Amino acid sequence: MLFTEELFTTATYNETDLVYRLNNGDQQAMSELYDRFSGALLGVIMKIITDQATAEDVLQETMVKIWNNISSFDTSKGRLFTWMINIARNQSIDKTRSKSFKNTSQNSSLEDSVYVSETIPAAGASADTLDVKNWLLHLPEENRKLMRMAYFMGYTQEEISKELNIPLGTVKTKIRNSLIVLRKKLNVT
Amino acid sequence: MDLSCIIQSGDLELYVMGMLPPEEAAKVETLAQLFPEIQEELNAIAQTFEAGALQAAITPSASVKEKVMASLSAQSSDSNNIPAAKVVEMKMEAVAAPVRSFSKLAIAASWGLLILLGGLSAYLYNNNSKLKTDVATLQQSSAAYEEQMAGLTKKISSYETYRRLKSDPSLTSVALASVKPEVQQQAEVFWNRATGELFIDPSSLPQVPAGKQYQLWFLIDGKPTDAGMISLTDLSTIQKMKECRGAQMFAITLEDEGGKPTPDLNALVVAGKVG
């Protein structure tokens, strides 16, 4: 453990401590991690899988995966929360591509689910009923679709370029511009 | 160091989203370790997704946590069964159960001890060789990392030199284009008319065949003068050439290693007029 301690300099103390304890197989640390992040991770998963029971199964798989793979997380290369979000996304995307998921009629298809979670209220609904939980709604329609494909549907740059019929370079530019908008809206400095 | 082109490329966003191929991701990681600005940008991007996730949080049912914690316990009790200990136990039971006499018990016990010792030394030996492999792997990856760093640093310094030359008002830059319109070869010359200083950026020229070398010329009224040989060892860096005065045109020929006093027109690769 001696040399890993040197790598921990960029992270906050709590995160460092948590990761250290997880690496030592401390189940109490896992319990704390769950209390702190499970809600946010379920939110990410439910952007991809709308059925709550299925989404909770994926959350469980995600947590076990975090526990089993914590040794491959490198604090010098990234942030714990982002690393976990990416595991949750990948686990969800894998799930939507699995046979069992596609065969279950109660699960709406990936396309449907993503659209459902982004339905804008019908005319007449008051502004405060707008789905404030959907942070992608801060983006103009075209960029929202693109970010949804990239972030929640696991499309590659090339696939997005083909699907939306825009050049590869434009995909990158639009992703960056979307992030700049979101940064402001979500108050990230 | 101007990092805006890297920050604005969109690659950092793709990196955080896990959408970059491994080699490009490794490049971003190296850049982030070299430049705090890149690391800050990566953090801001990651925080954006984190803020989005927090805003959209949904509390899971209480039963999920129980299931998660239970599956951790199940896994860790699996891994507590260390093979070495199991072997000894089984042998002891198998031999000890049917016999009662003290000497047989003693023999069995010493067998047990022997197996235990054997198991222990095998375990230690395995552990030791695993550690050795780990160290070797670590050394290897650190060497690869250093190599990558060196390459990158060189690239950055060459880019910086290029930028410095390009923005220096006392230097005239002359693009040398291929003589054949269908071929896209080129080089760029930076020339200080007052002092005669001359630089060449040969990074876009094709690799030379063995035994050959590029030679730079400057022409006054059509008469060529040798401006020096372009170093073979590193075509990717900007090189300082011989002093040059009154040039109206620059040209590069592909000559035998060491060059020639006068150029062969057939060996002409690229040329460009001073604007």
Short mmCIF file of C-alpha atoms in Angstrom, two decimals:
data_model
loop_
_atom_site.label_atom_id
_atom_site.label_comp_id
_atom_site.label_asym_id
_atom_site.label_seq_id
_atom_site.Cartn_x
_atom_site.Cartn_y
_atom_site.Cartn_z
CA MET A 1 0.00 0.00 0.00
CA LEU A 2 2.99 2.25 0.46
CA PHE A 3 3.27 3.43 -3.09
CA THR A 4 -0.47 3.90 -3.66
CA GLU A 5 -0.52 6.50 -0.90
CA GLU A 6 1.59 8.78 -3.04
CA LEU A 7 -1.02 8.65 -5.78
CA PHE A 8 -3.76 9.86 -3.48
CA THR A 9 -2.63 13.46 -3.39
CA THR A 10 -5.17 14.77 -5.92
CA ALA A 11 -8.25 13.39 -4.17
CA THR A 12 -9.99 14.75 -1.12
CA TYR A 13 -9.23 13.20 2.23
CA ASN A 14 -12.57 11.44 2.57
CA GLU A 15 -12.44 9.89 -0.85
CA THR A 16 -8.87 8.75 -0.26
CA ASP A 17 -9.85 7.21 3.01
CA LEU A 18 -12.91 5.53 1.54
CA VAL A 19 -10.97 4.05 -1.37
CA TYR A 20 -8.25 2.87 0.98
CA ARG A 21 -10.76 1.10 3.19
CA LEU A 22 -12.57 -0.43 0.20
CA ASN A 23 -9.26 -1.76 -1.05
CA ASN A 24 -8.82 -3.43 2.32
CA GLY A 25 -12.18 -5.17 2.01
CA ASP A 26 -13.90 -3.00 4.63
CA GLN A 27 -17.67 -3.66 4.27
CA GLN A 28 -18.53 -0.68 6.47
CA ALA A 29 -16.86 1.52 3.84
CA MET A 30 -19.09 -0.05 1.19
CA SER A 31 -22.13 0.69 3.33
CA GLU A 32 -21.10 4.38 3.54
CA LEU A 33 -20.44 4.50 -0.18
CA TYR A 34 -23.88 3.02 -0.84
CA ASP A 35 -25.64 5.56 1.40
CA ARG A 36 -23.87 8.40 -0.30
CA PHE A 37 -24.07 7.47 -3.98
CA SER A 38 -26.80 4.85 -4.57
CA GLY A 39 -29.47 7.50 -5.28
CA ALA A 40 -27.40 9.31 -7.87
CA LEU A 41 -26.37 6.02 -9.50
CA LEU A 42 -29.97 4.80 -9.64
CA GLY A 43 -30.87 8.11 -11.27
CA VAL A 44 -28.25 7.49 -13.94
CA ILE A 45 -29.47 3.92 -14.47
CA MET A 46 -33.10 5.00 -14.73
CA LYS A 47 -32.24 7.38 -17.55
CA ILE A 48 -31.54 4.18 -19.48
CA ILE A 49 -33.87 1.62 -17.87
CA THR A 50 -37.24 3.04 -16.81
CA ASP A 51 -38.57 -0.05 -15.03
CA GLN A 52 -37.55 0.52 -11.40
CA ALA A 53 -37.26 -3.16 -10.43
CA THR A 54 -34.92 -3.89 -13.37
CA ALA A 55 -33.00 -0.68 -12.66
CA GLU A 56 -32.52 -1.73 -9.04
CA ASP A 57 -31.14 -5.08 -10.19
CA VAL A 58 -28.65 -3.17 -12.31
CA LEU A 59 -27.81 -0.96 -9.30
CA GLN A 60 -27.03 -4.08 -7.28
CA GLU A 61 -24.80 -5.42 -10.08
CA THR A 62 -23.12 -2.02 -10.29
CA MET A 63 -22.37 -1.95 -6.56
CA VAL A 64 -20.91 -5.46 -6.60
CA LYS A 65 -18.81 -4.52 -9.61
CA ILE A 66 -17.49 -1.44 -7.77
CA TRP A 67 -16.60 -3.63 -4.77
CA ASN A 68 -14.83 -6.21 -6.93
CA ASN A 69 -12.97 -3.75 -9.14
CA ILE A 70 -11.99 -1.05 -6.67
CA SER A 71 -8.33 -2.07 -6.97
CA SER A 72 -8.38 -1.03 -10.64
CA PHE A 73 -9.58 2.47 -9.74
CA ASP A 74 -6.65 4.89 -9.87
CA THR A 75 -7.22 8.11 -7.91
CA SER A 76 -4.47 9.86 -9.85
CA LYS A 77 -6.36 9.36 -13.11
CA GLY A 78 -9.90 10.23 -12.16
CA ARG A 79 -12.62 10.83 -9.67
CA LEU A 80 -14.36 8.03 -7.77
CA PHE A 81 -17.88 9.32 -8.45
CA THR A 82 -17.28 9.66 -12.20
CA TRP A 83 -15.73 6.19 -12.27
CA MET A 84 -18.82 4.76 -10.57
CA ILE A 85 -21.21 6.65 -12.86
CA ASN A 86 -19.41 5.16 -15.86
CA ILE A 87 -19.73 1.65 -14.40
CA ALA A 88 -23.46 2.25 -13.81
CA ARG A 89 -23.92 3.52 -17.38
CA ASN A 90 -22.04 0.65 -18.94
CA GLN A 91 -23.84 -1.91 -16.80
CA SER A 92 -27.20 -0.39 -17.85
CA ILE A 93 -26.31 -0.21 -21.53
CA ASP A 94 -25.14 -3.85 -21.42
CA LYS A 95 -28.44 -4.76 -19.80
CA THR A 96 -30.51 -3.14 -22.55
CA ARG A 97 -28.53 -5.08 -25.11
CA SER A 98 -29.00 -8.43 -23.34
CA LYS A 99 -31.45 -11.01 -24.63
CA SER A 100 -33.42 -11.29 -21.40
CA PHE A 101 -34.07 -7.56 -21.40
CA LYS A 102 -35.22 -7.44 -25.00
CA ASN A 103 -37.53 -10.43 -24.45
CA THR A 104 -39.36 -8.91 -21.51
CA SER A 105 -42.34 -7.00 -22.80
CA GLN A 106 -42.62 -4.83 -19.67
CA ASN A 107 -39.29 -3.28 -20.54
CA SER A 108 -39.75 -0.56 -23.05
CA SER A 109 -37.06 -0.44 -25.68
CA LEU A 110 -33.98 1.69 -25.15
CA GLU A 111 -35.16 4.30 -27.62
CA ASP A 112 -38.59 4.51 -25.98
CA SER A 113 -37.26 4.69 -22.47
CA VAL A 114 -34.93 7.51 -23.21
CA TYR A 115 -37.70 9.44 -24.91
CA VAL A 116 -40.17 8.69 -22.14
CA SER A 117 -37.87 10.10 -19.51
CA GLU A 118 -37.56 13.26 -21.52
CA THR A 119 -41.16 13.90 -22.37
CA ILE A 120 -41.92 17.57 -22.15
CA PRO A 121 -45.29 18.25 -20.46
CA ALA A 122 -48.20 19.00 -22.77
CA ALA A 123 -49.28 22.55 -23.40
CA GLY A 124 -51.18 23.90 -20.43
CA ALA A 125 -49.05 22.19 -17.82
CA SER A 126 -47.52 24.74 -15.51
CA ALA A 127 -43.81 25.41 -15.77
CA ASP A 128 -43.03 23.88 -12.37
CA THR A 129 -44.25 20.45 -13.43
CA LEU A 130 -41.44 20.34 -15.97
CA ASP A 131 -39.12 17.44 -15.24
CA VAL A 132 -36.42 19.31 -13.36
CA LYS A 133 -34.58 16.05 -12.78
CA ASN A 134 -33.73 15.83 -16.43
CA TRP A 135 -30.61 17.91 -16.70
CA LEU A 136 -30.30 17.24 -20.45
CA LEU A 137 -33.37 19.44 -20.90
CA HIS A 138 -31.02 22.39 -20.48
CA LEU A 139 -29.79 21.69 -24.00
CA PRO A 140 -31.32 22.55 -27.37
CA GLU A 141 -33.10 19.58 -28.97
CA GLU A 142 -30.38 18.53 -31.41
CA ASN A 143 -27.59 18.61 -28.83
CA ARG A 144 -29.79 16.85 -26.30
CA LYS A 145 -30.36 13.98 -28.71
CA LEU A 146 -26.65 13.75 -29.42
CA MET A 147 -25.66 13.80 -25.73
CA ARG A 148 -28.30 11.20 -24.97
CA MET A 149 -26.87 8.92 -27.66
CA ALA A 150 -23.31 9.42 -26.48
CA TYR A 151 -23.79 9.37 -22.75
CA PHE A 152 -26.82 7.18 -22.11
CA MET A 153 -27.01 4.94 -25.15
CA GLY A 154 -23.36 4.03 -25.61
CA TYR A 155 -23.09 5.12 -29.23
CA THR A 156 -19.56 5.67 -30.57
CA GLN A 157 -18.55 8.95 -32.23
CA GLU A 158 -18.73 7.24 -35.62
CA GLU A 159 -22.21 5.85 -34.97
CA ILE A 160 -23.49 9.26 -33.90
CA SER A 161 -21.95 10.88 -36.95
CA LYS A 162 -23.68 8.36 -39.21
CA GLU A 163 -27.02 8.40 -37.40
CA LEU A 164 -27.36 12.19 -37.26
CA ASN A 165 -25.62 12.65 -40.60
CA ILE A 166 -23.08 15.17 -39.33
CA PRO A 167 -19.27 15.12 -39.72
CA LEU A 168 -17.17 13.44 -37.01
CA GLY A 169 -15.54 16.75 -36.04
CA THR A 170 -18.95 18.31 -35.53
CA VAL A 171 -19.91 15.51 -33.11
CA LYS A 172 -16.97 16.46 -30.91
CA THR A 173 -17.70 20.19 -31.15
CA LYS A 174 -21.35 19.68 -30.24
CA ILE A 175 -20.44 17.50 -27.27
CA ARG A 176 -18.04 20.16 -26.03
CA ASN A 177 -20.55 22.98 -26.56
CA SER A 178 -23.21 20.98 -24.71
CA LEU A 179 -20.86 20.52 -21.78
CA ILE A 180 -20.15 24.25 -21.67
CA VAL A 181 -23.90 24.97 -21.47
CA LEU A 182 -24.45 22.30 -18.82
CA ARG A 183 -21.53 23.55 -16.77
CA LYS A 184 -23.19 26.93 -16.47
CA LYS A 185 -26.66 25.55 -15.83
CA LEU A 186 -25.45 23.11 -13.19
CA ASN A 187 -23.22 25.75 -11.57
CA VAL A 188 -19.94 23.95 -12.10
CA THR A 189 -17.12 26.48 -12.00
CA MET B 1 2.35 26.63 -23.52
CA ASP B 2 -0.90 27.16 -25.38
CA LEU B 3 -3.23 24.32 -24.41
CA SER B 4 -6.41 25.80 -25.86
CA CYS B 5 -6.32 23.56 -28.93
CA ILE B 6 -6.29 20.48 -26.72
CA ILE B 7 -8.98 21.84 -24.41
CA GLN B 8 -11.21 22.86 -27.33
CA SER B 9 -10.73 19.64 -29.30
CA GLY B 10 -13.61 17.87 -27.52
CA ASP B 11 -11.31 14.95 -26.68
CA LEU B 12 -11.33 15.73 -22.96
CA GLU B 13 -15.11 15.41 -22.87
CA LEU B 14 -14.92 12.11 -24.75
CA TYR B 15 -12.25 10.93 -22.30
CA VAL B 16 -14.45 11.57 -19.27
CA MET B 17 -17.36 9.82 -20.99
CA GLY B 18 -15.13 6.82 -21.65
CA MET B 19 -15.50 7.20 -25.42
CA LEU B 20 -11.82 7.54 -26.42
CA PRO B 21 -9.89 4.55 -27.76
CA PRO B 22 -7.23 3.31 -25.26
CA GLU B 23 -4.19 4.89 -27.00
CA GLU B 24 -5.86 8.31 -27.15
CA ALA B 25 -7.05 7.96 -23.56
CA ALA B 26 -3.46 7.26 -22.51
CA LYS B 27 -2.37 10.46 -24.26
CA VAL B 28 -4.97 12.49 -22.37
CA GLU B 29 -3.79 10.93 -19.10
CA THR B 30 -0.18 11.89 -19.82
CA LEU B 31 -1.19 15.44 -20.77
CA ALA B 32 -3.23 15.73 -17.58
CA GLN B 33 -0.19 14.76 -15.52
CA LEU B 34 2.00 17.26 -17.37
CA PHE B 35 -0.36 20.21 -17.34
CA PRO B 36 -2.57 21.25 -14.39
CA GLU B 37 -4.83 23.20 -16.79
CA ILE B 38 -5.80 19.97 -18.53
CA GLN B 39 -6.42 18.26 -15.19
CA GLU B 40 -8.63 21.18 -14.11
CA GLU B 41 -10.62 20.99 -17.31
CA LEU B 42 -11.10 17.23 -16.86
CA ASN B 43 -12.30 17.85 -13.30
CA ALA B 44 -14.80 20.48 -14.44
CA ILE B 45 -16.18 18.13 -17.10
CA ALA B 46 -16.46 15.27 -14.61
CA GLN B 47 -18.14 17.57 -12.07
CA THR B 48 -20.72 18.50 -14.68
CA PHE B 49 -21.79 14.88 -15.11
CA GLU B 50 -21.65 14.40 -11.34
CA ALA B 51 -23.84 17.46 -10.76
CA GLY B 52 -26.29 16.13 -13.37
CA ALA B 53 -26.38 12.75 -11.64
CA LEU B 54 -26.95 14.29 -8.21
CA GLN B 55 -29.75 16.45 -9.55
CA ALA B 56 -31.52 13.40 -10.97
CA ALA B 57 -31.02 11.13 -7.93
CA ILE B 58 -33.73 8.57 -7.16
CA THR B 59 -33.75 6.79 -3.78
CA PRO B 60 -33.66 3.01 -4.24
CA SER B 61 -35.92 0.61 -2.28
CA ALA B 62 -34.50 -0.37 1.10
CA SER B 63 -34.14 -4.01 0.09
CA VAL B 64 -31.44 -3.19 -2.50
CA LYS B 65 -28.86 -2.27 0.14
CA GLU B 66 -29.52 -5.49 2.06
CA LYS B 67 -29.01 -7.51 -1.11
CA VAL B 68 -25.80 -5.68 -1.96
CA MET B 69 -24.32 -6.11 1.52
CA ALA B 70 -25.37 -9.77 1.62
CA SER B 71 -23.66 -10.53 -1.68
CA LEU B 72 -20.44 -8.92 -0.40
CA SER B 73 -20.45 -11.17 2.68
CA ALA B 74 -21.11 -14.24 0.56
CA GLN B 75 -18.15 -13.37 -1.65
CA SER B 76 -15.71 -12.67 1.17
CA SER B 77 -16.49 -15.93 3.00
CA ASP B 78 -15.77 -17.76 -0.26
CA SER B 79 -12.35 -16.21 -0.47
CA ASN B 80 -11.54 -17.07 3.18
CA ASN B 81 -11.05 -20.73 2.28
CA ILE B 82 -7.35 -20.68 1.59
CA PRO B 83 -6.38 -23.90 -0.24
CA ALA B 84 -3.24 -24.65 1.84
CA ALA B 85 -5.19 -24.95 5.08
CA LYS B 86 -7.85 -27.15 3.52
CA VAL B 87 -5.34 -29.74 2.27
CA VAL B 88 -3.85 -30.29 5.73
CA GLU B 89 -7.19 -30.69 7.44
CA MET B 90 -8.44 -33.33 5.05
CA LYS B 91 -5.29 -35.46 5.26
CA MET B 92 -5.31 -35.34 9.06
CA GLU B 93 -8.89 -36.55 9.25
CA ALA B 94 -8.48 -39.24 6.67
CA VAL B 95 -5.47 -40.80 8.36
CA ALA B 96 -6.42 -40.24 11.98
CA ALA B 97 -10.02 -41.55 11.98
CA PRO B 98 -9.56 -45.36 11.64
CA VAL B 99 -6.38 -45.75 13.84
CA ARG B 100 -6.06 -45.67 17.61
CA SER B 101 -2.44 -46.63 18.43
CA PHE B 102 -0.11 -43.87 19.55
CA SER B 103 2.73 -44.63 17.08
CA LYS B 104 0.37 -44.58 14.11
CA LEU B 105 -1.03 -41.32 15.39
CA ALA B 106 2.49 -39.93 15.71
CA ILE B 107 3.32 -41.01 12.16
CA ALA B 108 0.13 -39.45 10.93
CA ALA B 109 0.90 -36.27 12.82
CA SER B 110 4.38 -36.02 11.39
CA TRP B 111 2.96 -36.62 7.90
CA GLY B 112 0.54 -33.84 8.61
CA LEU B 113 3.35 -31.56 9.72
CA LEU B 114 5.36 -32.43 6.65
CA ILE B 115 2.45 -31.62 4.35
CA LEU B 116 1.86 -28.42 6.26
CA LEU B 117 5.49 -27.38 5.85
CA GLY B 118 5.44 -28.38 2.20
CA GLY B 119 2.27 -26.39 1.66
CA LEU B 120 3.72 -23.40 3.46
CA SER B 121 6.94 -23.37 1.47
CA ALA B 122 5.08 -23.80 -1.79
CA TYR B 123 2.84 -20.91 -0.79
CA LEU B 124 5.80 -18.71 0.10
CA TYR B 125 7.61 -19.67 -3.10
CA ASN B 126 4.56 -18.83 -5.21
CA ASN B 127 4.08 -15.57 -3.40
CA ASN B 128 7.70 -14.66 -3.92
CA SER B 129 7.69 -15.37 -7.62
CA LYS B 130 4.42 -13.49 -8.00
CA LEU B 131 6.01 -10.48 -6.32
CA LYS B 132 8.98 -10.74 -8.66
CA THR B 133 6.67 -10.78 -11.68
CA ASP B 134 4.75 -7.81 -10.26
CA VAL B 135 7.96 -5.83 -9.86
CA ALA B 136 9.05 -6.71 -13.40
CA THR B 137 5.65 -5.66 -14.79
CA LEU B 138 5.80 -2.40 -12.86
CA GLN B 139 9.30 -1.67 -14.12
CA GLN B 140 8.22 -2.44 -17.65
CA SER B 141 5.18 -0.17 -17.54
CA SER B 142 7.15 2.64 -15.96
CA ALA B 143 9.75 2.37 -18.72
CA ALA B 144 7.02 2.45 -21.36
CA TYR B 145 5.48 5.45 -19.64
CA GLU B 146 8.78 7.33 -19.56
CA GLU B 147 9.31 6.61 -23.23
CA GLN B 148 5.86 7.93 -24.04
CA MET B 149 6.54 11.04 -21.93
CA ALA B 150 9.83 11.69 -23.75
CA GLY B 151 8.11 11.39 -27.13
CA LEU B 152 5.37 13.73 -26.06
CA THR B 153 7.71 16.31 -24.55
CA LYS B 154 9.67 16.31 -27.79
CA LYS B 155 6.51 16.79 -29.81
CA ILE B 156 5.39 19.65 -27.60
CA SER B 157 8.73 21.42 -27.76
CA SER B 158 8.77 21.06 -31.55
CA TYR B 159 5.25 22.46 -31.69
CA GLU B 160 6.31 25.35 -29.48
CA THR B 161 9.32 26.11 -31.65
CA TYR B 162 7.06 26.09 -34.69
CA ARG B 163 4.65 28.49 -33.05
CA ARG B 164 7.49 30.80 -31.98
CA LEU B 165 9.00 30.88 -35.46
CA LYS B 166 5.61 31.31 -37.10
CA SER B 167 4.74 34.32 -34.93
CA ASP B 168 8.17 35.98 -35.11
CA PRO B 169 7.69 39.12 -37.29
CA SER B 170 11.36 39.22 -38.34
CA LEU B 171 11.01 35.81 -40.03
CA THR B 172 9.60 35.25 -43.49
CA SER B 173 7.91 31.86 -43.84
CA VAL B 174 7.95 30.16 -47.22
CA ALA B 175 5.83 27.08 -47.93
CA LEU B 176 7.54 24.56 -50.19
CA ALA B 177 5.04 22.55 -52.22
CA SER B 178 5.46 19.44 -54.30
CA VAL B 179 6.39 19.94 -57.93
CA LYS B 180 3.76 17.40 -58.91
CA PRO B 181 0.25 18.77 -58.27
CA GLU B 182 -1.20 15.37 -57.25
CA VAL B 183 1.37 14.81 -54.52
CA GLN B 184 0.77 16.45 -51.17
CA GLN B 185 4.29 16.82 -49.86
CA GLN B 186 5.44 19.97 -48.28
CA ALA B 187 7.90 21.66 -46.00
CA GLU B 188 8.16 25.11 -44.50
CA VAL B 189 11.17 27.41 -44.35
CA PHE B 190 11.63 30.29 -41.86
CA TRP B 191 14.12 32.90 -42.95
CA ASN B 192 15.38 36.10 -41.39
CA ARG B 193 16.26 38.37 -44.32
CA ALA B 194 18.31 40.70 -42.10
CA THR B 195 20.50 38.21 -40.23
CA GLY B 196 20.42 35.36 -42.75
CA GLU B 197 19.17 32.86 -40.11
CA LEU B 198 17.37 29.94 -41.74
CA PHE B 199 15.17 27.16 -40.28
CA ILE B 200 13.33 24.27 -41.87
CA ASP B 201 10.29 22.32 -40.67
CA PRO B 202 10.59 19.04 -42.61
CA SER B 203 7.95 17.15 -40.57
CA SER B 204 5.56 16.66 -43.50
CA LEU B 205 8.16 15.25 -45.89
CA PRO B 206 7.97 11.52 -46.58
CA GLN B 207 10.51 9.14 -45.01
CA VAL B 208 13.69 8.86 -47.07
CA PRO B 209 14.90 5.56 -48.56
CA ALA B 210 18.13 4.09 -47.12
CA GLY B 211 21.29 5.90 -48.28
CA LYS B 212 19.39 9.05 -49.27
CA GLN B 213 19.06 12.42 -47.59
CA TYR B 214 17.17 15.68 -48.20
CA GLN B 215 19.23 18.74 -49.16
CA LEU B 216 17.97 22.33 -48.93
CA TRP B 217 18.93 24.95 -51.57
CA PHE B 218 18.25 28.63 -52.01
CA LEU B 219 18.16 30.20 -55.46
CA ILE B 220 19.18 33.67 -56.62
CA ASP B 221 18.34 34.42 -60.27
CA GLY B 222 17.89 30.69 -60.83
CA LYS B 223 21.37 29.86 -59.45
CA PRO B 224 21.22 27.34 -56.55
CA THR B 225 23.38 27.56 -53.41
CA ASP B 226 23.62 24.77 -50.82
CA ALA B 227 21.72 25.62 -47.60
CA GLY B 228 22.65 22.41 -45.80
CA MET B 229 21.59 18.79 -45.32
CA ILE B 230 18.40 17.97 -43.39
CA SER B 231 19.23 15.68 -40.47
CA LEU B 232 18.01 12.13 -40.98
CA THR B 233 17.74 11.26 -37.32
CA ASP B 234 14.74 13.42 -36.64
CA LEU B 235 12.53 14.59 -39.46
CA SER B 236 9.87 15.66 -36.98
CA THR B 237 11.83 18.52 -35.38
CA ILE B 238 12.59 21.94 -36.76
CA GLN B 239 16.25 22.27 -37.82
CA LYS B 240 18.58 25.21 -38.16
CA MET B 241 20.22 25.42 -41.60
CA LYS B 242 23.13 27.35 -43.14
CA GLU B 243 23.07 31.12 -43.33
CA CYS B 244 21.24 32.42 -46.37
CA ARG B 245 21.11 35.88 -47.97
CA GLY B 246 19.21 37.31 -50.93
CA ALA B 247 17.17 34.16 -51.59
CA GLN B 248 14.34 34.39 -54.15
CA MET B 249 13.36 30.75 -53.95
CA PHE B 250 13.93 27.65 -51.81
CA ALA B 251 14.03 24.04 -52.98
CA ILE B 252 14.63 20.58 -51.52
CA THR B 253 16.17 17.72 -53.46
CA LEU B 254 16.58 14.06 -52.52
CA GLU B 255 20.30 13.33 -52.82
CA ASP B 256 22.69 10.56 -51.82
CA GLU B 257 23.67 10.82 -48.16
CA GLY B 258 26.06 13.74 -47.64
CA GLY B 259 24.64 15.80 -50.48
CA LYS B 260 26.06 17.36 -53.65
CA PRO B 261 27.68 20.70 -54.55
CA THR B 262 25.02 21.34 -57.23
CA PRO B 263 21.48 19.95 -57.36
CA ASP B 264 20.04 17.55 -59.88
CA LEU B 265 16.74 18.92 -61.22
CA ASN B 266 15.32 15.39 -61.46
CA ALA B 267 15.84 14.99 -57.71
CA LEU B 268 13.64 18.00 -56.90
CA VAL B 269 11.04 17.19 -54.22
CA VAL B 270 9.49 20.50 -53.17
CA ALA B 271 10.06 24.17 -53.98
CA GLY B 272 8.60 27.56 -53.09
CA LYS B 273 9.11 31.21 -54.05
CA VAL B 274 9.82 33.86 -51.44
CA GLY B 275 6.63 35.93 -51.28
#
